[in-house]
XYZ file of C-alpha atoms in Angstrom:
376
model
C 10.128 38.751 -48.721
C 7.892 35.653 -48.884
C 5.377 34.839 -46.179
C 7.271 31.640 -45.362
C 10.533 33.546 -44.992
C 8.866 36.096 -42.744
C 7.408 33.354 -40.542
C 10.816 31.678 -40.232
C 12.384 34.934 -39.146
C 9.642 35.531 -36.607
C 10.101 32.037 -35.175
C 13.847 32.568 -34.957
C 13.330 35.928 -33.228
C 10.978 34.415 -30.641
C 13.420 31.554 -30.060
C 16.285 33.975 -29.446
C 14.203 36.065 -27.041
C 13.097 32.989 -25.116
C 16.611 31.599 -24.895
C 17.886 34.958 -23.745
C 15.272 35.025 -21.021
C 15.964 31.493 -19.831
C 19.737 31.594 -19.931
C 20.355 35.263 -19.129
C 21.863 34.393 -15.765
C 23.679 31.337 -17.096
C 26.452 33.088 -19.012
C 30.041 31.924 -18.632
C 30.856 35.283 -17.053
C 29.400 36.994 -14.008
C 27.955 40.333 -15.129
C 28.008 43.308 -12.767
C 26.304 46.666 -13.335
C 28.050 49.534 -11.532
C 25.928 52.640 -11.107
C 27.534 55.918 -10.037
C 24.758 57.960 -8.457
C 23.721 61.366 -9.821
C 25.878 63.164 -12.429
C 25.762 66.082 -14.842
C 23.184 68.681 -13.797
C 22.423 66.594 -10.690
C 25.279 66.969 -8.156
C 23.589 64.918 -5.461
C 24.553 65.705 -1.874
C 27.229 68.264 -1.127
C 28.834 69.560 2.051
C 32.147 71.156 3.072
C 33.078 71.332 -0.613
C 32.641 67.568 -1.119
C 30.288 66.596 -3.979
C 28.461 63.258 -4.136
C 28.428 62.818 -7.924
C 32.223 63.153 -8.117
C 32.991 60.770 -5.255
C 30.441 58.180 -6.425
C 31.904 58.137 -9.932
C 35.479 57.923 -8.678
C 34.675 54.958 -6.415
C 32.712 53.186 -9.165
C 35.639 53.485 -11.584
C 38.015 52.148 -8.930
C 35.703 49.188 -8.227
C 35.517 48.532 -11.955
C 39.304 48.621 -12.332
C 39.632 45.942 -9.650
C 36.905 43.727 -11.115
C 38.310 44.072 -14.633
C 41.263 41.986 -13.463
C 38.921 38.989 -13.155
C 38.641 37.093 -16.448
C 35.228 35.648 -15.558
C 33.603 39.015 -14.731
C 31.873 41.329 -17.221
C 31.254 44.959 -16.310
C 28.545 47.380 -17.363
C 28.554 51.031 -16.261
C 25.509 53.289 -16.207
C 27.916 56.198 -16.558
C 31.697 56.599 -16.723
C 31.730 60.388 -17.049
C 29.971 63.378 -15.493
C 26.670 63.033 -17.345
C 23.034 63.016 -16.232
C 21.313 59.620 -16.532
C 17.622 59.297 -15.709
C 16.672 56.781 -13.045
C 14.574 54.569 -15.300
C 17.372 54.527 -17.890
C 19.777 53.163 -15.284
C 17.365 50.280 -14.720
C 17.023 49.778 -18.478
C 20.798 49.534 -18.849
C 20.944 46.837 -16.183
C 17.989 44.844 -17.487
C 19.105 45.005 -21.126
C 22.510 43.716 -20.074
C 20.905 40.657 -18.427
C 23.237 41.280 -15.510
C 23.606 39.221 -12.357
C 23.753 42.093 -9.855
C 23.220 45.871 -9.749
C 25.302 48.019 -7.387
C 24.499 51.730 -7.039
C 27.043 53.924 -5.224
C 26.078 57.095 -3.303
C 27.062 59.402 -0.436
C 24.864 60.858 2.282
C 24.508 64.282 3.899
C 22.222 65.557 6.667
C 21.788 68.691 8.758
C 23.107 66.896 11.838
C 26.845 67.055 11.139
C 27.631 64.529 13.875
C 25.970 61.676 11.922
C 28.435 59.372 10.196
C 28.916 55.794 9.041
C 28.113 53.532 6.129
C 24.840 51.795 5.302
C 23.641 49.655 2.425
C 20.036 49.519 1.242
C 17.938 46.884 -0.488
C 14.602 47.510 -2.165
C 11.632 47.517 0.168
C 8.878 49.495 1.810
C 9.593 51.021 5.200
C 7.991 53.498 7.573
C 11.290 54.136 9.365
C 11.743 57.922 9.330
C 15.508 57.949 8.678
C 15.266 55.365 5.887
C 12.435 57.327 4.298
C 14.503 60.501 4.428
C 17.473 58.878 2.677
C 15.238 57.501 -0.069
C 13.431 60.825 -0.394
C 16.727 62.665 -1.015
C 18.030 60.140 -3.531
C 14.682 59.994 -5.341
C 14.359 63.784 -5.609
C 16.425 63.684 -8.805
C 13.283 62.631 -10.718
C 12.079 66.234 -10.700
C 14.928 66.985 -13.129
C 13.452 64.522 -15.638
C 10.806 65.368 -18.188
C 7.345 63.900 -17.562
C 8.499 62.347 -14.285
C 4.943 62.312 -12.880
C 3.883 60.133 -15.796
C 6.956 57.895 -15.839
C 6.906 57.310 -12.093
C 3.138 57.080 -11.747
C 2.552 60.294 -9.812
C 5.466 59.856 -7.428
C 6.028 63.041 -5.397
C 9.444 63.175 -3.646
C 8.033 65.639 -1.117
C 5.445 63.164 0.134
C 6.767 60.215 2.178
C 3.543 58.311 1.523
C 4.610 58.097 -2.126
C 7.404 55.786 -1.030
C 5.034 53.542 0.895
C 2.667 53.474 -2.062
C 5.224 52.321 -4.630
C 3.893 49.305 -6.496
C 6.785 46.876 -6.171
C 7.426 43.236 -5.540
C 9.697 43.854 -2.590
C 10.389 40.172 -1.972
C 11.735 39.601 -5.488
C 15.502 39.060 -5.240
C 15.340 40.314 -1.641
C 17.207 37.379 -0.138
C 20.167 37.644 -2.506
C 20.188 41.438 -2.265
C 20.480 41.207 1.520
C 23.328 38.707 1.193
C 25.269 41.032 -1.112
C 24.547 44.079 1.039
C 25.674 42.215 4.163
C 28.971 41.249 2.572
C 29.657 44.866 1.610
C 28.801 46.119 5.095
C 31.027 43.436 6.610
C 33.943 44.625 4.482
C 33.369 48.250 5.431
C 33.035 47.643 9.148
C 35.278 44.669 9.920
C 38.107 45.380 7.489
C 37.993 49.198 7.260
C 36.588 49.825 10.763
C 33.929 52.228 9.443
C 30.862 52.783 11.598
C 28.200 50.222 10.727
C 24.735 51.703 10.217
C 23.497 48.365 8.916
C 21.626 46.807 6.003
C 18.267 48.515 5.540
C 15.208 48.591 3.305
C 13.806 51.656 1.562
C 11.883 52.585 -1.577
C 14.588 53.776 -3.971
C 13.290 54.501 -7.459
C 16.631 53.566 -9.033
C 16.213 50.035 -7.635
C 12.497 49.675 -8.358
C 12.752 48.689 -12.024
C 15.871 46.514 -11.765
C 15.117 42.807 -12.186
C 18.052 41.196 -10.424
C 19.630 41.345 -6.956
C 20.175 45.064 -6.430
C 21.592 47.272 -3.711
C 22.319 50.936 -3.031
C 25.461 51.750 -1.037
C 25.750 54.925 1.023
C 29.527 55.251 1.507
C 29.217 57.740 4.355
C 28.221 61.295 5.270
C 29.767 64.257 3.473
C 28.210 66.456 6.167
C 30.476 64.839 8.796
C 33.669 66.690 7.992
C 36.185 63.951 8.942
C 34.210 61.329 7.026
C 33.698 63.660 4.062
C 37.448 64.210 3.930
C 37.996 60.433 3.966
C 35.450 59.867 1.178
C 37.026 62.605 -0.920
C 40.560 61.211 -0.565
C 42.252 58.748 -2.911
C 43.196 56.563 0.049
C 39.643 56.389 1.354
C 38.185 55.734 -2.087
C 40.751 53.010 -2.799
C 39.909 51.207 0.441
C 36.159 51.505 -0.052
C 36.428 50.328 -3.663
C 38.451 47.285 -2.641
C 35.929 46.385 0.063
C 33.093 46.577 -2.472
C 34.977 44.597 -5.117
C 35.970 41.909 -2.602
C 32.359 41.590 -1.432
C 31.115 41.241 -5.010
C 33.644 38.497 -5.725
C 32.755 36.720 -2.474
C 29.071 36.872 -3.445
C 29.915 35.557 -6.913
C 31.903 32.664 -5.465
C 29.024 31.651 -3.236
C 25.981 32.216 -5.442
C 26.973 32.061 -9.086
C 27.378 28.808 -10.976
C 27.488 29.012 -14.787
C 25.012 26.540 -16.248
C 26.408 23.694 -18.307
C 23.562 23.630 -20.801
C 24.590 20.387 -22.501
C 24.159 18.269 -19.359
C 20.372 18.077 -19.572
C 18.981 15.361 -21.814
C 16.121 16.913 -23.788
C 15.763 14.113 -26.348
C 12.188 12.818 -26.869
C 11.095 9.347 -25.868
C 11.543 6.450 -28.280
C 7.981 6.801 -29.582
C 8.852 10.376 -30.611
C 6.475 11.768 -28.012
C 7.842 13.866 -25.144
C 7.498 12.296 -21.722
C 4.737 14.136 -19.815
C 5.926 15.863 -16.650
C 9.180 13.882 -16.544
C 10.682 14.082 -13.059
C 14.393 14.633 -12.537
C 16.439 11.877 -10.972
C 17.094 12.933 -7.393
C 19.973 11.051 -5.855
C 19.976 9.662 -2.338
C 22.271 11.717 -0.154
C 24.405 10.964 2.854
C 23.181 13.074 5.771
C 26.771 13.385 7.027
C 28.066 14.554 3.644
C 27.579 17.513 1.339
C 24.088 18.190 0.000
C 23.301 20.540 -2.872
C 19.905 22.120 -3.423
C 18.560 24.838 -5.723
C 17.069 27.873 -4.013
C 14.110 28.992 -6.105
C 12.447 31.573 -3.867
C 12.459 33.395 -0.539
C 9.231 34.798 0.837
C 7.394 35.754 3.983
C 4.519 33.570 2.779
C 4.432 29.994 4.047
C 3.390 28.037 0.965
C 2.159 24.467 0.851
C 4.758 22.225 -0.788
C 2.714 21.186 -3.807
C 3.818 21.403 -7.437
C 1.024 23.828 -8.336
C 2.581 26.439 -6.039
C 5.970 26.156 -7.769
C 5.181 26.224 -11.486
C 4.998 22.442 -11.680
C 8.164 21.643 -9.745
C 7.858 18.922 -7.166
C 10.415 17.743 -4.604
C 10.441 21.238 -3.070
C 11.500 21.773 0.540
C 11.525 24.868 2.733
C 13.554 26.315 5.584
C 12.768 29.263 7.887
C 15.553 31.861 7.868
C 14.890 34.964 9.926
C 11.678 36.574 8.687
C 11.840 34.735 5.364
C 11.028 31.207 4.290
C 13.454 29.838 1.699
C 12.250 27.301 -0.842
C 14.586 24.724 -2.373
C 14.224 22.408 -5.340
C 15.826 18.971 -5.358
C 18.498 17.409 -3.170
C 21.695 15.750 -4.372
C 25.341 15.223 -3.475
C 26.361 15.701 -7.124
C 27.541 19.093 -8.375
C 26.670 18.095 -11.939
C 23.132 17.115 -10.938
C 22.498 20.373 -9.112
C 23.480 22.245 -12.280
C 20.853 20.264 -14.182
C 18.267 21.034 -11.495
C 19.188 24.716 -11.597
C 18.699 24.792 -15.357
C 15.338 23.050 -15.045
C 14.149 25.497 -12.376
C 15.089 28.458 -14.555
C 13.318 26.953 -17.544
C 10.193 26.728 -15.377
C 10.407 30.467 -14.753
C 12.580 30.771 -11.647
C 15.167 32.819 -13.532
C 17.222 33.665 -10.452
C 17.395 30.089 -9.116
C 20.840 29.318 -7.740
C 22.642 26.404 -6.138
C 23.346 26.229 -2.418
C 25.225 23.685 -0.333
C 24.775 22.223 3.147
C 27.051 20.228 5.423
C 25.363 18.389 8.289
C 22.392 20.713 8.014
C 24.477 23.916 8.065
C 24.716 26.116 4.978
C 28.180 26.419 3.456
C 29.439 27.995 0.253
C 29.389 25.930 -2.937
C 33.122 26.512 -3.259
C 33.700 25.011 0.187
C 31.440 22.064 -0.663
C 33.393 21.293 -3.840
C 36.653 21.562 -1.921
C 35.407 19.115 0.731
C 34.313 16.613 -1.911
C 37.695 16.737 -3.638
C 39.354 15.692 -0.365
C 37.103 12.652 0.026
């Protein structure tokens, strides 16, 4: 192989990697990773003859069967059989798939057999005793892995302070993770009338290395005999699976817009020199109409709205939402323009940037916004 040929191949390889990084979330299909907790030599929680690894896998396969009916959804499973998958490998599967969301399914069990209800977790650090206990139990599987103290940087599942000390970026993808978790909890509690234990934060190792919106669902308590019986039944699993699948599709409808890559003009200026720091055309918008923006970040930090704080992007606005401040790029009443802005934000490094819509200052789904504009 000649040196020139080798250089060409290296350039091509780098180009492919870069494109994959920039457009990973801009595929024509919405990619979902379904993770059935535990498996193989790791049974997970068990009580009254009900076993977590079996129920989690059954529900995951049922969710997958429902989502497979959608032509614009791609599915990736961390396991489809009763096998043991290490926690870091589950994250690797999700990241290598360049997926849009990661959903891990589990069941709970505690000594107090009166405890029951469903709860959904997002990645975060907490000192709440019950949240720590749930994470501690789910994380204990690492002791079945070889060299776990090296792989997980000295993590000790018997020491709660290990959870608090996890080196994570807990705000990364937090906003979208909470949105997805909330939709799942809403389906469980409003549609299925299950007890709502809420959306919570905890330091789950299976979520730590996943670079996308990610959640961990606790379907209920096997230790509560009536709930364990429900979770172990086909009827209960079918209903729970449908609630999860419906929530995923609702999230997809609201937050996922495939990028039309050809809409951005990347041609150089007439003098064959690229225009330095060319600014996008931001259209004037009617305050009484639909406005699209691109959400690029959500943080507890109140940042000054200067381009240097946002990787060179200007025309950034912010809005306080609960404990978080959401940052938006651009403002337009054109769906096509917001796609261009979304692509530009991702090229700048905001790989999870997504379009949002507002009507008279109130947030609405993009689907609703497009429907309103069609009627005008």
